[in-house]
PDB file of C-alpha atoms and ligand atoms in Angstrom:
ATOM      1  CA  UNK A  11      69.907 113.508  92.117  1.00 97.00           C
ATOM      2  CA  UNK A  12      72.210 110.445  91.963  1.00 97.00           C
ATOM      3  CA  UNK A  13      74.651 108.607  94.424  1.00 96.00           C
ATOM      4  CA  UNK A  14      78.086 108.580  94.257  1.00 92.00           C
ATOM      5  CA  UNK A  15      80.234 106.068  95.247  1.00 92.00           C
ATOM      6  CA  UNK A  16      83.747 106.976  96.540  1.00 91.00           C
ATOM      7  CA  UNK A  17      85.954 104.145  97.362  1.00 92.00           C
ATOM      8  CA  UNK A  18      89.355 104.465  99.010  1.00 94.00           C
ATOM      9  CA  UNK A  19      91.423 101.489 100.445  1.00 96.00           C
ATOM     10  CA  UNK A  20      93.990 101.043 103.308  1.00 98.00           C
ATOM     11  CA  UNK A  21      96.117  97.661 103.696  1.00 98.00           C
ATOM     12  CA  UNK A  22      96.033  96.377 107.189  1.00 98.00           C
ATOM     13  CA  UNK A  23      98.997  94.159 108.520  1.00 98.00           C
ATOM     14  CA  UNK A  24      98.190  92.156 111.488  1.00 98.00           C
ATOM     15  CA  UNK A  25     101.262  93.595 113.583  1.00 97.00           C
ATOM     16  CA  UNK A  26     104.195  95.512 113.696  1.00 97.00           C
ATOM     17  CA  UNK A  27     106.584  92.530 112.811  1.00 98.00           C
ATOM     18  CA  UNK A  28     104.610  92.359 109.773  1.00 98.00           C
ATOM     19  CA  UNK A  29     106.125  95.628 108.686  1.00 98.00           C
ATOM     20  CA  UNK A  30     109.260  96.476 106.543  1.00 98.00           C
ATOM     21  CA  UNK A  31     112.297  96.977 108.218  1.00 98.00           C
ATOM     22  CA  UNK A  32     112.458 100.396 106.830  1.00 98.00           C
ATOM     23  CA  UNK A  33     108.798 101.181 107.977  1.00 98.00           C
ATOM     24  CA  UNK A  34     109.626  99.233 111.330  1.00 98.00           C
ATOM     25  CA  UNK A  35     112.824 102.123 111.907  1.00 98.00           C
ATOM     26  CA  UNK A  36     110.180 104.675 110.974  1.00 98.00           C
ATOM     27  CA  UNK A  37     107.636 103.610 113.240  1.00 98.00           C
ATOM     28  CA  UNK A  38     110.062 103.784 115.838  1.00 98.00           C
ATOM     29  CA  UNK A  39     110.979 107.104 115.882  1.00 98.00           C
ATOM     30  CA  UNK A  40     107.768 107.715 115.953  1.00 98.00           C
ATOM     31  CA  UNK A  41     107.665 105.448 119.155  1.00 98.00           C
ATOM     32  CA  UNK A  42     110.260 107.258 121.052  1.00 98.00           C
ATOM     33  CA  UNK A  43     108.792 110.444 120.309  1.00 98.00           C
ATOM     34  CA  UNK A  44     105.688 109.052 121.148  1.00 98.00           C
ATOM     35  CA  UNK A  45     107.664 108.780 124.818  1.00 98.00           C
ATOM     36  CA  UNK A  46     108.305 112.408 125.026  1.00 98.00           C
ATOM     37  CA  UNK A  47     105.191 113.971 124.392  1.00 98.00           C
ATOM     38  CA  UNK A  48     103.611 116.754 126.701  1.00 99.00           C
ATOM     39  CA  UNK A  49      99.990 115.454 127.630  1.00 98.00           C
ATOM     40  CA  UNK A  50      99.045 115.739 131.311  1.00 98.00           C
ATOM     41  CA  UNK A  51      95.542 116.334 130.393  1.00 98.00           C
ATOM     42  CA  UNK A  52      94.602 113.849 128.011  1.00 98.00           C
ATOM     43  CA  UNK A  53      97.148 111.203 129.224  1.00 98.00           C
ATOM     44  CA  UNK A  54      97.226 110.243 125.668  1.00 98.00           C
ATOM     45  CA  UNK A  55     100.533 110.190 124.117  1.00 98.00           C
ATOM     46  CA  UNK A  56     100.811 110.678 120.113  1.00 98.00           C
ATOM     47  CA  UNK A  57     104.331 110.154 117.871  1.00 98.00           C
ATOM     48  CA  UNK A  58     105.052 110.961 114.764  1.00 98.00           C
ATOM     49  CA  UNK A  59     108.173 110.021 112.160  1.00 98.00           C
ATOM     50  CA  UNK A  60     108.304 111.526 109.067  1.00 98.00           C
ATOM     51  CA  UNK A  61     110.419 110.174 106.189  1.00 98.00           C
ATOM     52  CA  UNK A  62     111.649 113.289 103.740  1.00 98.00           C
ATOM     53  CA  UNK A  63     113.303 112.658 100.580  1.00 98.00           C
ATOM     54  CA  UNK A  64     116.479 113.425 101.707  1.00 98.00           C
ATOM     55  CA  UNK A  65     116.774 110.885 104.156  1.00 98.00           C
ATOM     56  CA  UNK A  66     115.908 112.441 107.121  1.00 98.00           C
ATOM     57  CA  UNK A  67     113.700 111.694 109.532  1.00 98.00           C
ATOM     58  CA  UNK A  68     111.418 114.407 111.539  1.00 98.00           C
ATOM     59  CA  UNK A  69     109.663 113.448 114.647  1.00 98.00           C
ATOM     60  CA  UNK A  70     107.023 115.388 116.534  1.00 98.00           C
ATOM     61  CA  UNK A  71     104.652 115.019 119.751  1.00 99.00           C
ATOM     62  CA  UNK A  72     101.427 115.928 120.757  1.00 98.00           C
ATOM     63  CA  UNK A  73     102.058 119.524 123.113  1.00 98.00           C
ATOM     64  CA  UNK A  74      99.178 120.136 125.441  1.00 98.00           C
ATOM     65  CA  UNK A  75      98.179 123.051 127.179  1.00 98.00           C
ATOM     66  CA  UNK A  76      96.429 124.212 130.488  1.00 98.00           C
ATOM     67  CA  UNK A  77      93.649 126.040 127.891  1.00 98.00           C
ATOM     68  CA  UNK A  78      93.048 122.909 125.879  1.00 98.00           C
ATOM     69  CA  UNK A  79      92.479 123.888 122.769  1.00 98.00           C
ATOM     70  CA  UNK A  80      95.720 125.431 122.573  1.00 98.00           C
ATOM     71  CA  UNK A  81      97.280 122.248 122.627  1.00 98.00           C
ATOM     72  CA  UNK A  82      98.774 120.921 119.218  1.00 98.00           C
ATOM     73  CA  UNK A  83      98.908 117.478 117.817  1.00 98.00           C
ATOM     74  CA  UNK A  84     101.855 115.346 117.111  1.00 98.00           C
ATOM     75  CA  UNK A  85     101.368 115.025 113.135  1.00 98.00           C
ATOM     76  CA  UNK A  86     100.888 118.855 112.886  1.00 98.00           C
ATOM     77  CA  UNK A  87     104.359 119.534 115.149  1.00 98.00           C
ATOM     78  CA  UNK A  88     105.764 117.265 113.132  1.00 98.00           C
ATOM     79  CA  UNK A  89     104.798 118.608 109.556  1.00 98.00           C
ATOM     80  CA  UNK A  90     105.446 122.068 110.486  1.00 98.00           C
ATOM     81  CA  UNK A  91     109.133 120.783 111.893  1.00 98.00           C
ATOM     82  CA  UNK A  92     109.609 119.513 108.487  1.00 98.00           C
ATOM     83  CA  UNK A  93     108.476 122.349 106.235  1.00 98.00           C
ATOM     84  CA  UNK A  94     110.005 124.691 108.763  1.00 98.00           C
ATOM     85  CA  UNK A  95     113.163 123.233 108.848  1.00 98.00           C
ATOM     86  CA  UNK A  96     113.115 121.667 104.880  1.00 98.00           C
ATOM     87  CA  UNK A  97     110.927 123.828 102.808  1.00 98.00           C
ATOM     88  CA  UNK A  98     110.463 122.212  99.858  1.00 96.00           C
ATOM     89  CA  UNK A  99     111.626 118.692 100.408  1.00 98.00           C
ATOM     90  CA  UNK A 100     109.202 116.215  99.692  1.00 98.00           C
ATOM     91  CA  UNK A 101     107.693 113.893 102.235  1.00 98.00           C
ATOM     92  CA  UNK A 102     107.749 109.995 101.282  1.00 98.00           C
ATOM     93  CA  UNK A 103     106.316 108.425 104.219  1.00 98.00           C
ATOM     94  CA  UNK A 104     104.869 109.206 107.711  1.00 98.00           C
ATOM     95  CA  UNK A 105     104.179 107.006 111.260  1.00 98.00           C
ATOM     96  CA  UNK A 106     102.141 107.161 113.772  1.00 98.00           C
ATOM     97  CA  UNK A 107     101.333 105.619 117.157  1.00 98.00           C
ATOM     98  CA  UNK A 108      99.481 106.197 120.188  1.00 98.00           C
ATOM     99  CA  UNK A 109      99.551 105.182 123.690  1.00 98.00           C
ATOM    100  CA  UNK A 110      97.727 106.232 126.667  1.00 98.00           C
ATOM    101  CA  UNK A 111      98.536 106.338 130.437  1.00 97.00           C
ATOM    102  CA  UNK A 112      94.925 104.822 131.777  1.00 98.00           C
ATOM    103  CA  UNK A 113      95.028 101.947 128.944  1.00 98.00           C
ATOM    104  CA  UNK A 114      96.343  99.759 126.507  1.00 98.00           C
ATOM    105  CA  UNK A 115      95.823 101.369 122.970  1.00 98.00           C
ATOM    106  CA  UNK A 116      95.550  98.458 120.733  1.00 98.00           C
ATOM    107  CA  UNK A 117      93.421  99.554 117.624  1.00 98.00           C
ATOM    108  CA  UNK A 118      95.142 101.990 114.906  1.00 98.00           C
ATOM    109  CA  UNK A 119      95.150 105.770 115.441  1.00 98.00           C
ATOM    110  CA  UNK A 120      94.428 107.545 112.282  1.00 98.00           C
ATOM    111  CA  UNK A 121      95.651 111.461 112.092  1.00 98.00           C
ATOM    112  CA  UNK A 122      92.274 113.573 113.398  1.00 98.00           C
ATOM    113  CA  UNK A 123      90.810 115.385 111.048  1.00 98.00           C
ATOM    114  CA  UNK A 124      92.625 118.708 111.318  1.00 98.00           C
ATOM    115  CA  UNK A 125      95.740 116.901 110.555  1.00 98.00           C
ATOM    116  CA  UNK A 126      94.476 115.196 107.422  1.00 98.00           C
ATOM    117  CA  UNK A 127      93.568 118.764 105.909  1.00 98.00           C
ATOM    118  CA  UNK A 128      96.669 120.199 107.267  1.00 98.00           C
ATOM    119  CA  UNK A 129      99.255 117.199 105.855  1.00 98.00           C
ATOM    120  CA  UNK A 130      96.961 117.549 102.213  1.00 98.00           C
ATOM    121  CA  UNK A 131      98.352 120.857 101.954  1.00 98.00           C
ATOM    122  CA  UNK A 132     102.391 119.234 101.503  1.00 98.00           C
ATOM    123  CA  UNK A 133     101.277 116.097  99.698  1.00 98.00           C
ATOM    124  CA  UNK A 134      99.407 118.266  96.755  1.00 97.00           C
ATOM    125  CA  UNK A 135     101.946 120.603  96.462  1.00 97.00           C
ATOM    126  CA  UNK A 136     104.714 118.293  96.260  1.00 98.00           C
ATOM    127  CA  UNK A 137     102.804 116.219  93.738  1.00 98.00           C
ATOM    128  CA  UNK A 138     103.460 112.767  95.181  1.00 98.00           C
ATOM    129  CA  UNK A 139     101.593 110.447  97.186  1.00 98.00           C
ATOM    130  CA  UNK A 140     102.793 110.347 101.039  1.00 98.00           C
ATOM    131  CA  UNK A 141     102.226 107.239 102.220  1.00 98.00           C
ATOM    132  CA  UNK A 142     100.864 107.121 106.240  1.00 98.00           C
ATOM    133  CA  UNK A 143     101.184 104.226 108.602  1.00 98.00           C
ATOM    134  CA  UNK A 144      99.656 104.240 111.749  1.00 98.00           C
ATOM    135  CA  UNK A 145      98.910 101.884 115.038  1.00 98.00           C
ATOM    136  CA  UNK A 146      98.165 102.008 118.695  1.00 98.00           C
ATOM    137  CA  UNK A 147     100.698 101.108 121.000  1.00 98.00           C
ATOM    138  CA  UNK A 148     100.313  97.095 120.315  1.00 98.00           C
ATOM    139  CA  UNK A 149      97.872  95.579 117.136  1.00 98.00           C
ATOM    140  CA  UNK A 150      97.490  96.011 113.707  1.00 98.00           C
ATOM    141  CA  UNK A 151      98.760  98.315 111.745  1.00 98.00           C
ATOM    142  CA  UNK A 152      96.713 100.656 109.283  1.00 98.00           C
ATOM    143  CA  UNK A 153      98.811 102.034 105.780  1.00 98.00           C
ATOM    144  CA  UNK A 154      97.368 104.012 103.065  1.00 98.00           C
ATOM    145  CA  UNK A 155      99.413 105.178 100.035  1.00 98.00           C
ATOM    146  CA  UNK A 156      98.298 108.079  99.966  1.00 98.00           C
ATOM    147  CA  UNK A 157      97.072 110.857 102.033  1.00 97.00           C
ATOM    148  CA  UNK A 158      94.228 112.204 100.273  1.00 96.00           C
ATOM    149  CA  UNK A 159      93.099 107.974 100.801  1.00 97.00           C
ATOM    150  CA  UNK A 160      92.130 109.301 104.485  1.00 98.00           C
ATOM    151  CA  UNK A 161      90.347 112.774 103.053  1.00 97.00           C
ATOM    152  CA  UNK A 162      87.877 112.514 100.316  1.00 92.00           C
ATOM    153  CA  UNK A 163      85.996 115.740  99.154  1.00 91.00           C
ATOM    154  CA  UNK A 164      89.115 117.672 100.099  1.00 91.00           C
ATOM    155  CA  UNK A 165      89.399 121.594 100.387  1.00 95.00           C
ATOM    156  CA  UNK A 166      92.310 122.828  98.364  1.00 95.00           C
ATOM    157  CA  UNK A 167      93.993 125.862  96.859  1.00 95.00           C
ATOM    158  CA  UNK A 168      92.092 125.167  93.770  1.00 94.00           C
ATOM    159  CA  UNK A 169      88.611 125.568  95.789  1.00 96.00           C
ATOM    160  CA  UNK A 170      89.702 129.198  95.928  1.00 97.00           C
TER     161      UNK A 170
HETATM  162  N1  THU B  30      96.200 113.826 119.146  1.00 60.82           N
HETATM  163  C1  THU B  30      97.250 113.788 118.286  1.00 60.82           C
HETATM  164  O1  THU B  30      98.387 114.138 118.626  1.00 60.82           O
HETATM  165  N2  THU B  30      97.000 113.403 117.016  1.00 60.82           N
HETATM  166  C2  THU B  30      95.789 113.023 116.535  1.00 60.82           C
HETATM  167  O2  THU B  30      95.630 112.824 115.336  1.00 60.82           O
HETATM  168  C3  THU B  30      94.673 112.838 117.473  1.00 60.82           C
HETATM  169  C4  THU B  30      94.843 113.453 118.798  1.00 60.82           C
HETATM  170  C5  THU B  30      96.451 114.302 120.512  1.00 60.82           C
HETATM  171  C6  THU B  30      95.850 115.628 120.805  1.00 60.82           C
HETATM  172  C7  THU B  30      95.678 115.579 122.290  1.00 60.82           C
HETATM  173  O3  THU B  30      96.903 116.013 122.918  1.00 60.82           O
HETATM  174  C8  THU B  30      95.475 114.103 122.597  1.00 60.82           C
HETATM  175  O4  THU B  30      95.904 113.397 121.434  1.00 60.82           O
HETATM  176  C9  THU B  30      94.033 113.736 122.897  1.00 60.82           C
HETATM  177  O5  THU B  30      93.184 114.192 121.892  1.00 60.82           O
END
């Protein structure tokens, strides 16, 4: 038996002014759609932007439901928006930020764990790295260049 060592890294700027005027538009749409999300139950309100290789931008929100688990989370509605409505096109960069109704989110939301498998699934087939940004409300701000830098040991196709 031996240890193995994985090491992935993640840059962390101190605030959203810190951030690239592109990646400050990006995070905004993911902001506003933050705004319209459907979560009564949790109270916690999720946004994501997605930045295709086309130029557009795809947003989603978090969608709840009376029977909880049938609620869906914003970085799935949004990846499924994307590959629904642009099969194919690659995905460059995604945003993400959180807020809740009871307090003030200030630490970085990553994507939950379903999301991370579900968002490996584009950035391996479209062989390039998509880069994910992500924050609470207020704070710091969390990127990784890649994916796959949030999801070590990943399942894939070639697992089959
Ligand atoms: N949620 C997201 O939208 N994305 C995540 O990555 C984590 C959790 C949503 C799901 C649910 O509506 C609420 O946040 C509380 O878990």
């Amino acid at each position: 038996m031996k240890k193995i060592d994985i090491s992935t890294s993640a840059f962390l700027y101190e605030n959203f002014e810190e951030l690239s005027k592109d990646i400050q538009n990006l995070m905004q749409q993911a902001v506003e759609a933050r705004e319209k999300a459907y979560a009564p139950y949790s109270k916690f309100y999720v946004g994501a932007a997605l930045l295709l290789e086309n130029g557009e931008i795809i947003t989603g929100n978090n969608q709840e439901s009376a029977a909880y688990p049938s609620g869906m989370c914003a970085e799935r509605v949004a990846i499924w928006k994307a590959g629904s409505e642009f099969p194919g096109v690659k995905v460059q960069k995604l945003a993400i930020s959180a807020s809740s109704k009871t307090h003030v989110v200030s630490s970085p939301i990553g994507p939950c764990g379903a999301c991370r498998q579900t968002l490996s699934e584009y950035e391996i087939n479209q062989k390039e790295p998509i880069e994910i940004y992500f924050m609470g409300a207020v704070g710091k701000v969390v990127k990784t260049a890649s994916l796959l830098d949030l999801l070590p040991f990943s399942f894939d196709s070639s697992n089959l």
